[in-house]
Amino acid sequence: MADDVLFEFLHMEMVYHIYKDQASRGEMDKDRATCVSTLEGMGFRVGQGLIERFTKDSPSFKDDLDVMKFICKDFWINVFRKQIDNLRTNHQGTYVLQDNKFALLTQFSNGKQYLEEAPKYLAYSCGLVRGALSNLGMDCVVTAEVSLMPSCKFQVVIQKI
Amino acid sequence: MHQVRLQIKGSDEARYSYSIDVQISAVLQYWSKPKNYPLFIRSVPVQNELKFHYTVHTSLDVVEEKISAVGKAMADQRELYLGLLYPTEDYKVYGYVTNSKVKFVIVVDSSNTSLRDNEIRSMFRKLHNSFTDVMCNPFYNPGDTIQSKAFDSIVSAMMVQAS
């Protein structure tokens, strides 16, 4: 369906625009971190609003694992039209979500080509997950890694106060 | 960081005395732990607001107790609607908590017996729906007081309907 691809195009333009803005202002290396945090911040705010809508009708969550399962299933389906393929945890606040065919990376390559460009396109999604979790009461740090496209892993580490 | 939307003027309080005949409702929302400060307050009529603020603050304790009780009991019933928090001789307090830990509190006059549980539930649903809309508004930063006129009008309509 054509409407799925609208967001993918918008996302591509977003990343391109933010990097172009920073590049025109000066050195690239120093500003790479700012670009990533800008994208992550966008994702954060969107995640907060989205989670409010998605959890409107569902009962309250029992514990952290319940929340992560919700993210892996309902939330991921609503945003990326598929579930997370694999969820692993060490039961001490660290969760690894593995998506074997991440929607925003499928058009890049089927292997290792363009691997160094991939992190830019994952920043927004990391922010999305972080925003969603923060609104559910879990402060955390979300990082992503890619070794073989289009599969990627999101690592969520919950910050205990 | 107690932010109130309506100001109480000293002269008003002296002039009017607290009357039980008038139906009064106050609607407040509190943000999540650890802060728990109000995002939105509205009451009808305007006098004696301090009393409502006090009531709502104390009812927060009951809300917290209910939330933690649900967690420990691991019951199947994990509803968002918390029901009648506690009745006093003057008014009843109802609570509702969202999954994002935002608490809604409605205070209703006791003499108003026509408001049934179902109606309170539907009031909370409407509140939740409009709060979701406020959250998705890009001009709203989570944690600020709610300035949205749409939200305002929904709350006012509800309070008019209840009284």
Short mmCIF file of C-alpha atoms in Angstrom, two decimals:
data_model
loop_
_atom_site.label_atom_id
_atom_site.label_comp_id
_atom_site.label_asym_id
_atom_site.label_seq_id
_atom_site.Cartn_x
_atom_site.Cartn_y
_atom_site.Cartn_z
CA MET A 1 0.00 0.00 0.00
CA ALA A 2 1.30 3.39 -0.93
CA ASP A 3 0.65 5.03 2.40
CA ASP A 4 3.24 2.89 4.15
CA VAL A 5 6.00 4.37 2.11
CA LEU A 6 5.07 7.98 2.88
CA PHE A 7 6.75 7.85 6.26
CA GLU A 8 9.83 6.12 4.86
CA PHE A 9 10.33 8.90 2.33
CA LEU A 10 9.70 11.55 4.95
CA HIS A 11 12.21 9.91 7.26
CA MET A 12 14.85 9.80 4.54
CA GLU A 13 14.34 13.48 3.84
CA MET A 14 14.46 14.31 7.54
CA VAL A 15 17.86 12.67 7.95
CA TYR A 16 19.18 14.27 4.78
CA HIS A 17 17.90 17.70 5.78
CA ILE A 18 19.38 17.62 9.26
CA TYR A 19 22.77 16.52 8.01
CA LYS A 20 22.75 19.09 5.24
CA ASP A 21 21.96 21.83 7.75
CA GLN A 22 24.88 20.87 9.95
CA ALA A 23 27.27 20.41 7.04
CA SER A 24 26.58 23.87 5.73
CA ARG A 25 27.53 25.29 9.10
CA GLY A 26 31.00 23.88 9.33
CA GLU A 27 32.96 20.80 10.32
CA MET A 28 31.23 17.50 9.83
CA ASP A 29 32.80 15.34 12.54
CA LYS A 30 32.00 17.57 15.48
CA ASP A 31 28.39 17.95 14.42
CA ARG A 32 27.61 14.34 13.74
CA ALA A 33 26.67 13.85 17.35
CA THR A 34 24.30 16.83 17.29
CA CYS A 35 22.53 15.47 14.23
CA VAL A 36 21.98 12.15 15.91
CA SER A 37 20.67 13.80 19.07
CA THR A 38 18.33 16.04 17.06
CA LEU A 39 16.84 13.02 15.32
CA GLU A 40 16.65 11.15 18.60
CA GLY A 41 14.90 14.08 20.24
CA MET A 42 12.30 14.15 17.47
CA GLY A 43 11.66 10.47 17.92
CA PHE A 44 11.35 10.98 21.67
CA ARG A 45 8.53 13.50 21.43
CA VAL A 46 6.70 11.44 18.81
CA GLY A 47 7.07 8.33 20.93
CA GLN A 48 5.48 10.06 23.90
CA GLY A 49 2.43 11.12 21.93
CA LEU A 50 2.11 7.78 20.17
CA ILE A 51 2.20 5.74 23.34
CA GLU A 52 -0.58 7.86 24.83
CA ARG A 53 -2.79 6.95 21.90
CA PHE A 54 -1.90 3.28 21.80
CA THR A 55 -2.34 2.57 25.49
CA LYS A 56 -5.60 4.44 25.79
CA ASP A 57 -7.73 1.33 25.85
CA SER A 58 -5.40 -1.31 27.16
CA PRO A 59 -5.27 -2.34 30.82
CA SER A 60 -2.36 -1.25 32.97
CA PHE A 61 0.90 -3.15 32.68
CA LYS A 62 2.01 -5.58 35.33
CA ASP A 63 5.76 -5.03 35.17
CA ASP A 64 8.66 -4.04 32.95
CA LEU A 65 8.61 -7.25 30.96
CA ASP A 66 4.95 -6.70 30.18
CA VAL A 67 5.77 -3.23 28.90
CA MET A 68 8.58 -4.54 26.68
CA LYS A 69 6.31 -7.19 25.23
CA PHE A 70 3.78 -4.51 24.42
CA ILE A 71 6.50 -2.50 22.65
CA CYS A 72 7.61 -5.57 20.71
CA LYS A 73 4.14 -6.52 19.58
CA ASP A 74 1.44 -3.85 19.46
CA PHE A 75 3.65 -0.78 19.28
CA TRP A 76 6.00 -2.17 16.62
CA ILE A 77 3.08 -3.43 14.54
CA ASN A 78 1.40 -0.05 14.62
CA VAL A 79 4.55 1.84 13.67
CA PHE A 80 6.46 -0.56 11.42
CA ARG A 81 3.71 -3.01 10.43
CA LYS A 82 5.49 -6.04 11.85
CA GLN A 83 6.49 -7.46 15.20
CA ILE A 84 9.91 -7.61 16.75
CA ASP A 85 11.38 -10.99 15.86
CA ASN A 86 13.35 -11.65 19.00
CA LEU A 87 13.35 -10.23 22.52
CA ARG A 88 16.10 -11.15 24.93
CA THR A 89 16.64 -9.98 28.47
CA ASN A 90 19.00 -10.54 31.33
CA HIS A 91 16.16 -9.90 33.78
CA GLN A 92 18.17 -7.10 35.28
CA GLY A 93 16.94 -4.19 33.23
CA THR A 94 18.62 -4.86 29.88
CA TYR A 95 16.55 -5.87 26.87
CA VAL A 96 17.63 -6.57 23.31
CA LEU A 97 15.03 -6.24 20.58
CA GLN A 98 15.98 -7.81 17.30
CA ASP A 99 14.22 -6.98 14.09
CA ASN A 100 15.32 -9.12 11.16
CA LYS A 101 13.85 -6.93 8.50
CA PHE A 102 13.72 -3.42 9.86
CA ALA A 103 11.28 -1.36 7.81
CA LEU A 104 13.51 1.69 7.51
CA LEU A 105 16.56 -0.30 6.39
CA THR A 106 15.10 -2.68 3.81
CA GLN A 107 15.84 -0.37 0.90
CA PHE A 108 19.53 0.01 1.76
CA SER A 109 21.09 -3.31 1.00
CA ASN A 110 20.95 -6.99 1.78
CA GLY A 111 24.36 -7.29 3.30
CA LYS A 112 27.16 -5.05 4.33
CA GLN A 113 26.98 -2.34 1.73
CA TYR A 114 26.30 1.15 3.14
CA LEU A 115 26.79 -0.17 6.68
CA GLU A 116 28.45 3.00 7.89
CA GLU A 117 25.47 5.12 6.86
CA ALA A 118 22.96 2.99 8.74
CA PRO A 119 23.25 4.51 12.25
CA LYS A 120 21.86 7.85 11.03
CA TYR A 121 18.67 6.13 10.02
CA LEU A 122 18.27 4.37 13.31
CA ALA A 123 18.52 7.43 15.55
CA TYR A 124 14.90 8.43 15.10
CA SER A 125 13.66 4.94 15.93
CA CYS A 126 15.81 4.82 19.05
CA GLY A 127 14.21 8.05 20.17
CA LEU A 128 10.80 6.61 19.40
CA VAL A 129 11.36 3.68 21.74
CA ARG A 130 12.89 5.90 24.43
CA GLY A 131 9.94 8.32 24.30
CA ALA A 132 7.43 5.53 24.47
CA LEU A 133 9.13 3.96 27.49
CA SER A 134 9.60 7.25 29.28
CA ASN A 135 5.91 7.99 29.11
CA LEU A 136 5.18 4.58 30.56
CA GLY A 137 7.35 5.43 33.52
CA MET A 138 10.59 3.70 32.53
CA ASP A 139 13.65 5.89 32.05
CA CYS A 140 16.11 4.18 29.79
CA VAL A 141 18.89 4.47 27.27
CA VAL A 142 18.26 3.01 23.82
CA THR A 143 21.05 2.22 21.39
CA ALA A 144 20.97 0.43 18.07
CA GLU A 145 23.47 -1.64 16.19
CA VAL A 146 23.55 -3.09 12.72
CA SER A 147 25.87 -5.80 11.53
CA LEU A 148 24.01 -7.24 8.58
CA MET A 149 21.25 -5.32 6.88
CA PRO A 150 18.30 -5.22 7.00
CA SER A 151 18.40 -6.78 10.43
CA CYS A 152 19.20 -4.62 13.46
CA LYS A 153 19.20 -4.80 17.23
CA PHE A 154 17.92 -2.22 19.69
CA GLN A 155 19.37 -2.41 23.15
CA VAL A 156 17.30 -0.94 25.97
CA VAL A 157 18.96 -0.38 29.33
CA ILE A 158 16.60 0.71 32.06
CA GLN A 159 18.02 3.32 34.39
CA LYS A 160 17.43 2.49 37.99
CA ILE A 161 17.36 5.57 40.20
CA MET B 1 5.64 23.71 41.42
CA HIS B 2 1.95 24.04 42.14
CA GLN B 3 0.44 25.77 39.16
CA VAL B 4 -3.21 26.74 39.37
CA ARG B 5 -5.26 27.97 36.52
CA LEU B 6 -7.87 30.01 38.37
CA GLN B 7 -7.03 32.61 40.96
CA ILE B 8 -8.98 33.06 44.15
CA LYS B 9 -9.59 36.59 45.22
CA GLY B 10 -9.78 37.25 48.93
CA SER B 11 -13.00 39.25 48.77
CA ASP B 12 -14.90 36.49 47.02
CA GLU B 13 -14.18 34.02 49.76
CA ALA B 14 -15.52 36.32 52.42
CA ARG B 15 -18.70 37.04 50.55
CA TYR B 16 -19.84 33.53 49.72
CA SER B 17 -20.19 30.72 52.17
CA TYR B 18 -19.82 27.08 51.21
CA SER B 19 -23.22 25.82 50.16
CA ILE B 20 -24.13 22.19 49.78
CA ASP B 21 -27.10 22.82 47.52
CA VAL B 22 -24.95 23.91 44.64
CA GLN B 23 -23.45 21.09 42.65
CA ILE B 24 -19.75 21.40 42.47
CA SER B 25 -17.21 19.54 40.44
CA ALA B 26 -13.50 19.96 40.18
CA VAL B 27 -11.33 18.27 37.63
CA LEU B 28 -7.62 17.98 38.04
CA GLN B 29 -4.79 16.11 36.46
CA TYR B 30 -1.52 15.28 37.99
CA TRP B 31 1.66 14.33 36.26
CA SER B 32 3.53 11.18 37.12
CA LYS B 33 5.97 10.41 39.88
CA PRO B 34 8.07 11.82 41.32
CA LYS B 35 6.61 15.22 40.78
CA ASN B 36 2.80 14.91 40.96
CA TYR B 37 2.00 18.51 40.25
CA PRO B 38 -1.27 19.59 38.63
CA LEU B 39 -1.48 20.04 34.90
CA PHE B 40 -4.99 21.36 34.82
CA ILE B 41 -7.56 22.50 37.36
CA ARG B 42 -11.10 23.60 36.80
CA SER B 43 -13.93 23.99 39.25
CA VAL B 44 -17.45 25.33 39.33
CA PRO B 45 -18.28 27.57 41.13
CA VAL B 46 -15.09 29.48 41.67
CA GLN B 47 -15.32 30.05 45.37
CA ASN B 48 -13.82 27.69 47.94
CA GLU B 49 -11.27 26.44 45.48
CA LEU B 50 -8.60 25.97 48.10
CA LYS B 51 -10.75 23.34 49.71
CA PHE B 52 -10.83 21.41 46.44
CA HIS B 53 -7.12 21.68 45.92
CA TYR B 54 -6.61 20.29 49.41
CA THR B 55 -9.07 17.46 48.80
CA VAL B 56 -7.43 16.51 45.57
CA HIS B 57 -3.96 16.55 47.07
CA THR B 58 -5.05 14.22 49.83
CA SER B 59 -6.86 11.96 47.40
CA LEU B 60 -3.59 11.49 45.54
CA ASP B 61 -2.44 9.34 48.42
CA VAL B 62 -5.39 7.04 47.90
CA VAL B 63 -4.65 6.87 44.19
CA GLU B 64 -1.05 5.90 44.83
CA GLU B 65 -2.19 3.25 47.25
CA LYS B 66 -4.55 1.77 44.69
CA ILE B 67 -1.93 1.72 41.99
CA SER B 68 0.60 -0.09 44.13
CA ALA B 69 -2.04 -2.48 45.41
CA VAL B 70 -2.88 -3.55 41.88
CA GLY B 71 0.77 -4.21 41.18
CA LYS B 72 1.24 -6.47 44.17
CA ALA B 73 -2.04 -8.34 43.93
CA MET B 74 -1.35 -9.29 40.29
CA ALA B 75 -5.07 -9.34 39.75
CA ASP B 76 -6.64 -9.90 36.37
CA GLN B 77 -8.65 -6.77 36.88
CA ARG B 78 -6.20 -4.14 35.71
CA GLU B 79 -8.56 -1.38 34.82
CA LEU B 80 -7.65 2.23 34.46
CA TYR B 81 -10.75 3.45 36.25
CA LEU B 82 -10.16 3.51 39.99
CA GLY B 83 -13.69 4.16 41.13
CA LEU B 84 -14.85 5.96 44.24
CA LEU B 85 -11.72 6.88 46.13
CA TYR B 86 -13.30 7.92 49.37
CA PRO B 87 -16.55 9.55 50.38
CA THR B 88 -16.63 12.35 52.89
CA GLU B 89 -19.74 13.96 54.27
CA ASP B 90 -19.60 16.75 51.72
CA TYR B 91 -18.42 15.23 48.48
CA LYS B 92 -17.24 12.14 46.66
CA VAL B 93 -13.92 11.77 44.94
CA TYR B 94 -13.35 9.59 41.88
CA GLY B 95 -10.01 8.65 40.39
CA TYR B 96 -8.61 7.40 37.10
CA VAL B 97 -5.04 6.74 36.10
CA THR B 98 -3.70 6.33 32.57
CA ASN B 99 -0.94 3.99 31.50
CA SER B 100 1.36 6.95 31.33
CA LYS B 101 0.71 7.56 35.02
CA VAL B 102 -1.32 10.72 34.57
CA LYS B 103 -4.01 10.88 37.21
CA PHE B 104 -7.44 12.39 36.79
CA VAL B 105 -9.47 13.32 39.83
CA ILE B 106 -13.11 14.37 39.85
CA VAL B 107 -14.75 15.80 42.95
CA VAL B 108 -18.52 15.75 43.00
CA ASP B 109 -20.94 17.13 45.54
CA SER B 110 -22.60 14.46 47.66
CA SER B 111 -26.05 15.90 47.29
CA ASN B 112 -25.85 15.18 43.59
CA THR B 113 -27.04 11.60 43.52
CA SER B 114 -28.04 11.57 39.89
CA LEU B 115 -24.49 10.99 38.65
CA ARG B 116 -24.09 7.26 38.34
CA ASP B 117 -20.94 5.20 38.04
CA ASN B 118 -21.42 4.81 34.27
CA GLU B 119 -21.61 8.51 33.77
CA ILE B 120 -18.47 9.09 35.76
CA ARG B 121 -16.74 6.42 33.71
CA SER B 122 -17.78 8.08 30.48
CA MET B 123 -16.59 11.42 31.80
CA PHE B 124 -13.19 9.94 32.47
CA ARG B 125 -13.08 8.39 28.99
CA LYS B 126 -13.83 11.74 27.42
CA LEU B 127 -11.13 13.32 29.53
CA HIS B 128 -8.65 10.67 28.51
CA ASN B 129 -9.50 11.09 24.85
CA SER B 130 -9.04 14.83 24.95
CA PHE B 131 -5.85 14.48 26.95
CA THR B 132 -4.49 12.15 24.27
CA ASP B 133 -5.27 14.81 21.70
CA VAL B 134 -3.43 17.38 23.78
CA MET B 135 -0.39 15.08 24.02
CA CYS B 136 -0.26 14.70 20.25
CA ASN B 137 -0.34 18.43 19.76
CA PRO B 138 3.16 19.46 18.63
CA PHE B 139 2.86 22.78 20.43
CA TYR B 140 2.39 21.09 23.77
CA ASN B 141 5.44 20.10 25.78
CA PRO B 142 4.72 17.22 28.11
CA GLY B 143 4.80 18.53 31.66
CA ASP B 144 3.49 22.02 30.96
CA THR B 145 0.12 23.20 32.12
CA ILE B 146 -2.53 22.51 29.56
CA GLN B 147 -3.41 25.62 27.58
CA SER B 148 -5.42 24.00 24.83
CA LYS B 149 -8.77 25.67 24.22
CA ALA B 150 -10.25 22.48 22.82
CA PHE B 151 -9.48 20.70 26.07
CA ASP B 152 -10.90 23.64 28.01
CA SER B 153 -14.18 23.52 26.12
CA ILE B 154 -14.59 19.79 26.59
CA VAL B 155 -14.05 20.13 30.34
CA SER B 156 -16.47 23.06 30.60
CA ALA B 157 -19.12 21.20 28.62
CA MET B 158 -18.75 18.22 30.94
CA MET B 159 -19.08 20.31 34.07
CA VAL B 160 -22.14 22.10 32.76
CA GLN B 161 -23.68 18.76 31.92
CA ALA B 162 -22.92 17.39 35.36
CA SER B 163 -24.46 20.30 37.23
#
